[in-house]
Tab-separated table of C-alpha atoms in Angstrom:
chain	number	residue	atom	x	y	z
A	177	UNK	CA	0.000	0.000	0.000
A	178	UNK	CA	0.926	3.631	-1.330
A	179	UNK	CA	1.439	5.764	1.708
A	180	UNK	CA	-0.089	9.203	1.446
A	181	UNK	CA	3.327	10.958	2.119
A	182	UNK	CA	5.201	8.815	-0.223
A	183	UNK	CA	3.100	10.485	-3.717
A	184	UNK	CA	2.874	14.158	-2.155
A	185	UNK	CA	6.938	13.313	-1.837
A	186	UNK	CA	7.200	11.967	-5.388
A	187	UNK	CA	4.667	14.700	-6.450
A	188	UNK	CA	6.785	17.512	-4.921
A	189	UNK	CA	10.161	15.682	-6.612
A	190	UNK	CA	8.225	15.840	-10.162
A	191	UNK	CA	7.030	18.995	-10.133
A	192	UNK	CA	11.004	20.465	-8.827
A	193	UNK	CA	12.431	19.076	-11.550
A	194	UNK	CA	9.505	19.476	-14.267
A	195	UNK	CA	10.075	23.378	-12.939
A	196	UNK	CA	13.439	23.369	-14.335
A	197	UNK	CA	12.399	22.516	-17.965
A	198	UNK	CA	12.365	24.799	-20.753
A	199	UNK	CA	10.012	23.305	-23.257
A	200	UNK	CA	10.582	24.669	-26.829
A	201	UNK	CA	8.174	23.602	-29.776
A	202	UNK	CA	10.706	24.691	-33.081
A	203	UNK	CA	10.482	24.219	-36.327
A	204	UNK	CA	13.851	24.188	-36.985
A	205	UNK	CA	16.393	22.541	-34.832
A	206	UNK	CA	19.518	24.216	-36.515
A	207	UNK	CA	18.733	27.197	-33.933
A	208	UNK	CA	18.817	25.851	-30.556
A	209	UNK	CA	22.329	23.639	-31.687
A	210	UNK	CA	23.513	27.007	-32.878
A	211	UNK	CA	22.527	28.560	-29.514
A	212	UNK	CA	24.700	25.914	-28.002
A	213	UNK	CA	27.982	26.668	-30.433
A	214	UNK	CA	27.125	22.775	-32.074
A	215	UNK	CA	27.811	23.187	-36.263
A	216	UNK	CA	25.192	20.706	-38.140
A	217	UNK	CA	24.745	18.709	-40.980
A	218	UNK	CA	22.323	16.793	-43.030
A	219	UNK	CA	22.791	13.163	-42.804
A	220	UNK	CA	21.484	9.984	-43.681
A	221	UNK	CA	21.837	6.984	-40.523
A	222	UNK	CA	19.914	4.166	-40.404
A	223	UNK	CA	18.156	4.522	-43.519
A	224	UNK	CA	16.914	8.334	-42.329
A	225	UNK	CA	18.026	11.580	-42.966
A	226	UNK	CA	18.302	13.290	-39.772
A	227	UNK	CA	20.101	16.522	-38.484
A	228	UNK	CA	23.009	15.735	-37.014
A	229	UNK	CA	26.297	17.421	-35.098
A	230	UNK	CA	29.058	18.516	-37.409
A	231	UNK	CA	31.782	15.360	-36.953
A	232	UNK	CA	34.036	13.023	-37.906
A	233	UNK	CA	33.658	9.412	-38.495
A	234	UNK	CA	35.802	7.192	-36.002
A	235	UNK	CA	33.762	3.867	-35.943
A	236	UNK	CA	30.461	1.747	-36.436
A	237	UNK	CA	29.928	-1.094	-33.987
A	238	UNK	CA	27.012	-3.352	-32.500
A	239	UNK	CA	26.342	-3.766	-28.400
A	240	UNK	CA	24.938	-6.625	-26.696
A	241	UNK	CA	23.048	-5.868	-24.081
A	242	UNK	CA	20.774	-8.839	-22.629
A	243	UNK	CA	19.154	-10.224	-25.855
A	244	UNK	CA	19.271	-6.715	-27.394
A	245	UNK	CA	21.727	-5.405	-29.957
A	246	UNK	CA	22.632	-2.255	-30.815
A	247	UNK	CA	24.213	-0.664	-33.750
A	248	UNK	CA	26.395	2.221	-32.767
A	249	UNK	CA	27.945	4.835	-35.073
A	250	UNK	CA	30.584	6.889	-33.719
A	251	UNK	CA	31.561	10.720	-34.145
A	252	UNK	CA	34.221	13.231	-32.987
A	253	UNK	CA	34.049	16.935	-33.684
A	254	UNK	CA	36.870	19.175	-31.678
A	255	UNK	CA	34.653	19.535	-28.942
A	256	UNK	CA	32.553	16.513	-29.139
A	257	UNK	CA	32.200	12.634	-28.695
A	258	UNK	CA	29.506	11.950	-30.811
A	259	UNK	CA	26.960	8.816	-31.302
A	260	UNK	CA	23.738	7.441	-32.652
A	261	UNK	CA	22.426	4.357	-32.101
A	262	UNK	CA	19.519	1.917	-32.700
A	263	UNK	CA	18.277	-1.267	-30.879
A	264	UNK	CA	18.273	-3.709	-34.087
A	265	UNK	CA	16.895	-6.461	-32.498
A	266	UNK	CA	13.823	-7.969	-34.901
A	267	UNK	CA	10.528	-6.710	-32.989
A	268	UNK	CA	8.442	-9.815	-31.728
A	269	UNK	CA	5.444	-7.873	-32.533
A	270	UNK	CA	4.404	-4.199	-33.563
A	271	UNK	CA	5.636	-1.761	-30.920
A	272	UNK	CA	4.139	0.925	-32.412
A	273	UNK	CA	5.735	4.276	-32.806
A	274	UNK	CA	8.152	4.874	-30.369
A	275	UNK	CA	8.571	8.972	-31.131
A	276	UNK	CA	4.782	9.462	-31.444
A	277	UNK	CA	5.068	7.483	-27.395
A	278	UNK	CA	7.641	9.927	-26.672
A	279	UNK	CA	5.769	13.384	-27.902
A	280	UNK	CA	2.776	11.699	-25.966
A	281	UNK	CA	4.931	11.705	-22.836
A	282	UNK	CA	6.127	15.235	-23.351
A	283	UNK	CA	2.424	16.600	-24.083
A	284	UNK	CA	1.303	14.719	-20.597
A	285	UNK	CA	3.633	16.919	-18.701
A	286	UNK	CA	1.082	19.609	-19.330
A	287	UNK	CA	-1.921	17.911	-19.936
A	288	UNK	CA	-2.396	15.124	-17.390
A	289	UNK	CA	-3.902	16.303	-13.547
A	290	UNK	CA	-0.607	17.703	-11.664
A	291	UNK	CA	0.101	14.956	-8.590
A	292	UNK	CA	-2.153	12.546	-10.757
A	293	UNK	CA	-0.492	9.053	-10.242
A	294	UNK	CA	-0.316	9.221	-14.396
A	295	UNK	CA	1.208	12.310	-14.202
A	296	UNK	CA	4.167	10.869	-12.106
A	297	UNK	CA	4.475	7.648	-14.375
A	298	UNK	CA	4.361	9.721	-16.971
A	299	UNK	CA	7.450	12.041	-15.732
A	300	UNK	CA	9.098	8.768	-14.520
A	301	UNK	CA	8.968	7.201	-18.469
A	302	UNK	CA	9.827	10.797	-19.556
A	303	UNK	CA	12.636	10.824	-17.727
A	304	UNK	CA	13.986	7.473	-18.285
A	305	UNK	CA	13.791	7.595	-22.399
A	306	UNK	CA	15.394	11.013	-22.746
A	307	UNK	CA	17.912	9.985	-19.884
A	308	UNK	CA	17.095	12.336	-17.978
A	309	UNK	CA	19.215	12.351	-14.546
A	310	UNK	CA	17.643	12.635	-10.834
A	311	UNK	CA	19.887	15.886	-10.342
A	312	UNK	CA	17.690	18.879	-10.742
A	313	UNK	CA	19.092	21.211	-13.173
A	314	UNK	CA	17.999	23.469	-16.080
A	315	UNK	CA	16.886	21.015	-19.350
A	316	UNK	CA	16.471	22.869	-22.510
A	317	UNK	CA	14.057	20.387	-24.662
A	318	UNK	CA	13.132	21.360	-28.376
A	319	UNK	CA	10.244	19.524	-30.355
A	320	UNK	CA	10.607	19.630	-34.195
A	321	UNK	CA	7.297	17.697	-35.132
A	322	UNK	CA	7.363	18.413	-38.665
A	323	UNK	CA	10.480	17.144	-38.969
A	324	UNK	CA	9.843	14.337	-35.945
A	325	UNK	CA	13.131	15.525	-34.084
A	326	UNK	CA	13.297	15.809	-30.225
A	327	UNK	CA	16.685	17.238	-28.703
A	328	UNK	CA	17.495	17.630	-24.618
A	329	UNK	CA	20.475	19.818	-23.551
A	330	UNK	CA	21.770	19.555	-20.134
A	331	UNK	CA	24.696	22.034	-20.055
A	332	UNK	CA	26.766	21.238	-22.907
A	333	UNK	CA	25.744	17.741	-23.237
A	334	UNK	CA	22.726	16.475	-25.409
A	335	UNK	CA	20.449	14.067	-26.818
A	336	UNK	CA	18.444	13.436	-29.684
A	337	UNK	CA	15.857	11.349	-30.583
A	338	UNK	CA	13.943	10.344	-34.217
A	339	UNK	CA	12.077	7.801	-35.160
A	340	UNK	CA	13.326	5.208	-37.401
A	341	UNK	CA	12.731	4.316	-41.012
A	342	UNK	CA	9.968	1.934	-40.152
A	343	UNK	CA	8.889	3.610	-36.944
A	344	UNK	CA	8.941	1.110	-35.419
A	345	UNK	CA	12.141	2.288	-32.882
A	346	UNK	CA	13.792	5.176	-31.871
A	347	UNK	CA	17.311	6.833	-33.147
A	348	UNK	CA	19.590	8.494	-30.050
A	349	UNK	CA	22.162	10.602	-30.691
A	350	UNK	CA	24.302	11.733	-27.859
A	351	UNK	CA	26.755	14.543	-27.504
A	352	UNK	CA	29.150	14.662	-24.654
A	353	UNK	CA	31.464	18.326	-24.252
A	354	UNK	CA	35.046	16.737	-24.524
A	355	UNK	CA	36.796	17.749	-21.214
């Protein structure tokens, strides 16, 4: 059993670090990486052509994690480590669209009752597919859905997300500020 004290504490955690986002709905996603000094390019991964950081190509290689595999592509600009991946294990059935799940979860931050519980599990998937940390700090997220692009800075460092060829998945790029 739930205790009372536990969701107003989880409620009062959500809404602190839901207080610290700066939603942005763009229409253009070269801005907001030129706000952050990141050059861009067009570029087709995966089978899609997505916007992408400004880098060079250093290697392609697949992860094993559990009975998933990953392809990974990886990227170095001079002030980057760059990568986008993809989970290419063969779906067992039809997930669905994983970006129109994730725009979903960004609307419900400002849709669903505050202190709701499917306002927290909302925050709590939120926060888990844009890898989102448990430190509060200020998030700058921009949603390009013409152009089905989601991006999440957090100081220097960021990540994108786009939905693959099939839709079935999810592309994530990440960005890491060399130190």
């Amino acid at each position: 059993m739930i205790s009372i004290s536990s969701v107003a504490f989880s409620c009062e955690k959500t809404i602190e670090a839901i207080k610290l986002i700066d939603l942005n709905y763009v229409t253009d996603l070269k801005v907001p990486f030129k706000q952050f000094q990141i050059e861009t390019e067009s570029k087709v991964l995966f089978e899609r052509d997505i916007l992408t950081a400004k880098g060079e190509f250093i290697s392609k290689e697949k992860i094993n994690i559990g009975a998933r595999t990953f392809e990974v592509h990886n990227y170095r600009s001079e002030r980057y480590d760059i990568s986008y991946s993809i989970d290419k294990t063969p779906s067992v059935e039809h997930e669905g669209s994983h970006f129109n799940k994730l725009l979903n979860l960004i609307d419900g931050l400002y849709k669903l009752p505050i202190c709701s519980a499917d306002f927290i599990d909302n925050w709590q998937n939120l926060a888990v597919t844009l890898e989102i940390s448990s430190k509060p700090k200020v998030r700058y997220i921009y949603v390009d859905k013409k152009n089905r692009q989601v991006v999440l800075f957090e100081n220097y460092d960021w990540h994108s997300f786009y939905p693959a060829k099939d839709n079935t998945k999810l592309i994530i790029g990440s960005g890491y500020l060399k130190e």
